[in-house]
PDB file of C-alpha atoms in Angstrom:
ATOM      1  CA  UNK A   1      -6.372  -5.492   7.702  1.00  0.00           C
ATOM      2  CA  UNK A   2      -3.550  -6.055  10.172  1.00  0.00           C
ATOM      3  CA  UNK A   3      -4.167  -6.415  13.891  1.00  0.00           C
ATOM      4  CA  UNK A   4      -1.186  -5.999  16.205  1.00  0.00           C
ATOM      5  CA  UNK A   5      -1.416  -6.949  19.860  1.00  0.00           C
ATOM      6  CA  UNK A   6       1.204  -6.688  22.592  1.00  0.00           C
ATOM      7  CA  UNK A   7       0.880  -9.974  24.472  1.00  0.00           C
ATOM      8  CA  UNK A   8       3.593  -9.379  27.064  1.00  0.00           C
ATOM      9  CA  UNK A   9       5.672  -6.416  28.228  1.00  0.00           C
ATOM     10  CA  UNK A  10       8.689  -6.612  30.501  1.00  0.00           C
ATOM     11  CA  UNK A  11      10.921  -3.803  31.703  1.00  0.00           C
ATOM     12  CA  UNK A  12      14.590  -4.814  31.679  1.00  0.00           C
ATOM     13  CA  UNK A  13      17.835  -3.164  32.756  1.00  0.00           C
ATOM     14  CA  UNK A  14      18.427  -1.917  29.212  1.00  0.00           C
ATOM     15  CA  UNK A  15      14.878  -1.143  28.078  1.00  0.00           C
ATOM     16  CA  UNK A  16      11.785  -3.147  27.276  1.00  0.00           C
ATOM     17  CA  UNK A  17      11.008  -6.614  25.946  1.00  0.00           C
ATOM     18  CA  UNK A  18       7.689  -7.302  24.208  1.00  0.00           C
ATOM     19  CA  UNK A  19       5.970 -10.338  22.761  1.00  0.00           C
ATOM     20  CA  UNK A  20       3.837  -9.077  19.884  1.00  0.00           C
ATOM     21  CA  UNK A  21       1.244 -10.918  17.785  1.00  0.00           C
ATOM     22  CA  UNK A  22       0.527  -9.860  14.222  1.00  0.00           C
ATOM     23  CA  UNK A  23      -2.753 -11.085  12.706  1.00  0.00           C
ATOM     24  CA  UNK A  24      -3.399 -10.621   9.005  1.00  0.00           C
ATOM     25  CA  UNK A  25      -5.851 -12.424   6.772  1.00  0.00           C
ATOM     26  CA  UNK A  26      -6.437 -15.113   9.377  1.00  0.00           C
ATOM     27  CA  UNK A  27      -2.736 -15.829   9.883  1.00  0.00           C
ATOM     28  CA  UNK A  28      -0.967 -15.069  13.132  1.00  0.00           C
ATOM     29  CA  UNK A  29       2.729 -14.697  13.842  1.00  0.00           C
ATOM     30  CA  UNK A  30       4.453 -13.785  17.089  1.00  0.00           C
ATOM     31  CA  UNK A  31       7.592 -11.733  17.477  1.00  0.00           C
ATOM     32  CA  UNK A  32       9.933 -10.674  20.249  1.00  0.00           C
ATOM     33  CA  UNK A  33      10.602  -6.948  20.079  1.00  0.00           C
ATOM     34  CA  UNK A  34      13.106  -5.024  22.153  1.00  0.00           C
ATOM     35  CA  UNK A  35      13.337  -1.274  22.660  1.00  0.00           C
ATOM     36  CA  UNK A  36      16.005   0.596  24.597  1.00  0.00           C
ATOM     37  CA  UNK A  37      15.201   3.140  27.277  1.00  0.00           C
ATOM     38  CA  UNK A  38      16.743   5.805  25.017  1.00  0.00           C
ATOM     39  CA  UNK A  39      14.443   4.949  22.100  1.00  0.00           C
ATOM     40  CA  UNK A  40      11.414   5.006  24.371  1.00  0.00           C
ATOM     41  CA  UNK A  41      12.475   8.375  25.802  1.00  0.00           C
ATOM     42  CA  UNK A  42      12.858   9.790  22.295  1.00  0.00           C
ATOM     43  CA  UNK A  43       9.488   8.548  21.019  1.00  0.00           C
ATOM     44  CA  UNK A  44       7.064   7.993  23.818  1.00  0.00           C
ATOM     45  CA  UNK A  45       7.722   9.420  27.214  1.00  0.00           C
ATOM     46  CA  UNK A  46       7.428  13.069  26.186  1.00  0.00           C
ATOM     47  CA  UNK A  47       3.963  12.498  24.753  1.00  0.00           C
ATOM     48  CA  UNK A  48       2.886  10.343  27.681  1.00  0.00           C
ATOM     49  CA  UNK A  49       2.613   7.175  25.581  1.00  0.00           C
ATOM     50  CA  UNK A  50       3.055   3.794  27.210  1.00  0.00           C
ATOM     51  CA  UNK A  51       6.052   1.706  26.063  1.00  0.00           C
ATOM     52  CA  UNK A  52       3.678  -0.954  24.670  1.00  0.00           C
ATOM     53  CA  UNK A  53       1.979   1.677  22.495  1.00  0.00           C
ATOM     54  CA  UNK A  54       5.312   2.749  21.035  1.00  0.00           C
ATOM     55  CA  UNK A  55       6.251  -0.887  20.368  1.00  0.00           C
ATOM     56  CA  UNK A  56       2.894  -1.691  18.750  1.00  0.00           C
ATOM     57  CA  UNK A  57       3.021   1.317  16.462  1.00  0.00           C
ATOM     58  CA  UNK A  58       6.626   0.571  15.535  1.00  0.00           C
ATOM     59  CA  UNK A  59       5.635  -2.975  14.536  1.00  0.00           C
ATOM     60  CA  UNK A  60       2.660  -1.586  12.616  1.00  0.00           C
ATOM     61  CA  UNK A  61       4.970   0.708  10.655  1.00  0.00           C
ATOM     62  CA  UNK A  62       7.375  -2.154   9.957  1.00  0.00           C
ATOM     63  CA  UNK A  63       4.550  -4.418   8.741  1.00  0.00           C
ATOM     64  CA  UNK A  64       3.469  -1.679   6.348  1.00  0.00           C
ATOM     65  CA  UNK A  65       7.007  -1.465   5.022  1.00  0.00           C
ATOM     66  CA  UNK A  66       8.011  -5.137   4.727  1.00  0.00           C
ATOM     67  CA  UNK A  67       4.856  -7.193   5.270  1.00  0.00           C
ATOM     68  CA  UNK A  68       4.002  -9.553   8.104  1.00  0.00           C
ATOM     69  CA  UNK A  69       5.616 -12.538   6.438  1.00  0.00           C
ATOM     70  CA  UNK A  70       9.024 -10.878   6.329  1.00  0.00           C
ATOM     71  CA  UNK A  71       9.224  -9.796   9.971  1.00  0.00           C
ATOM     72  CA  UNK A  72      12.014 -11.458  11.880  1.00  0.00           C
ATOM     73  CA  UNK A  73      11.090 -13.558  14.891  1.00  0.00           C
ATOM     74  CA  UNK A  74      13.154 -11.239  17.086  1.00  0.00           C
ATOM     75  CA  UNK A  75      14.238  -7.664  16.432  1.00  0.00           C
ATOM     76  CA  UNK A  76      14.981  -4.334  18.047  1.00  0.00           C
ATOM     77  CA  UNK A  77      13.221  -1.178  16.900  1.00  0.00           C
ATOM     78  CA  UNK A  78      16.644   0.483  16.474  1.00  0.00           C
ATOM     79  CA  UNK A  79      17.564  -2.186  13.880  1.00  0.00           C
ATOM     80  CA  UNK A  80      14.410  -1.343  11.917  1.00  0.00           C
ATOM     81  CA  UNK A  81      15.391   2.326  11.942  1.00  0.00           C
ATOM     82  CA  UNK A  82      18.831   1.486  10.588  1.00  0.00           C
ATOM     83  CA  UNK A  83      17.420  -0.710   7.791  1.00  0.00           C
ATOM     84  CA  UNK A  84      14.862   1.854   6.644  1.00  0.00           C
ATOM     85  CA  UNK A  85      16.018   5.484   6.885  1.00  0.00           C
ATOM     86  CA  UNK A  86      12.475   6.918   6.813  1.00  0.00           C
ATOM     87  CA  UNK A  87      11.259   4.510   9.518  1.00  0.00           C
ATOM     88  CA  UNK A  88      11.985   6.792  12.473  1.00  0.00           C
ATOM     89  CA  UNK A  89      10.281   9.846  10.960  1.00  0.00           C
ATOM     90  CA  UNK A  90       7.252   7.819   9.813  1.00  0.00           C
ATOM     91  CA  UNK A  91       6.909   6.103  13.180  1.00  0.00           C
ATOM     92  CA  UNK A  92       7.215   9.406  15.024  1.00  0.00           C
ATOM     93  CA  UNK A  93       4.389  10.862  12.901  1.00  0.00           C
ATOM     94  CA  UNK A  94       2.209   7.866  13.830  1.00  0.00           C
ATOM     95  CA  UNK A  95       2.830   8.571  17.504  1.00  0.00           C
ATOM     96  CA  UNK A  96       1.752  12.222  17.356  1.00  0.00           C
TER      97      UNK A  96
END
């Protein structure tokens, strides 16, 4: 089982900055995740979801796709969408 926790959230001029912890099988990694205002508007604001919820679920989807051990230390959710074409649709379904 994978446990994902948003440790810190900061609103910036361009979007959001998160520190996220991923725990799996007793091993913990931390990652810096960024998300633009536009990406948050597309995924979360319409459904009333908090930015941290969108970030956590995006990381969850990425862990399912690549595994915790292959997550970069720092990444933007837009980059994940570009690497994996189905990522945006799958993440959106998770947010519904």
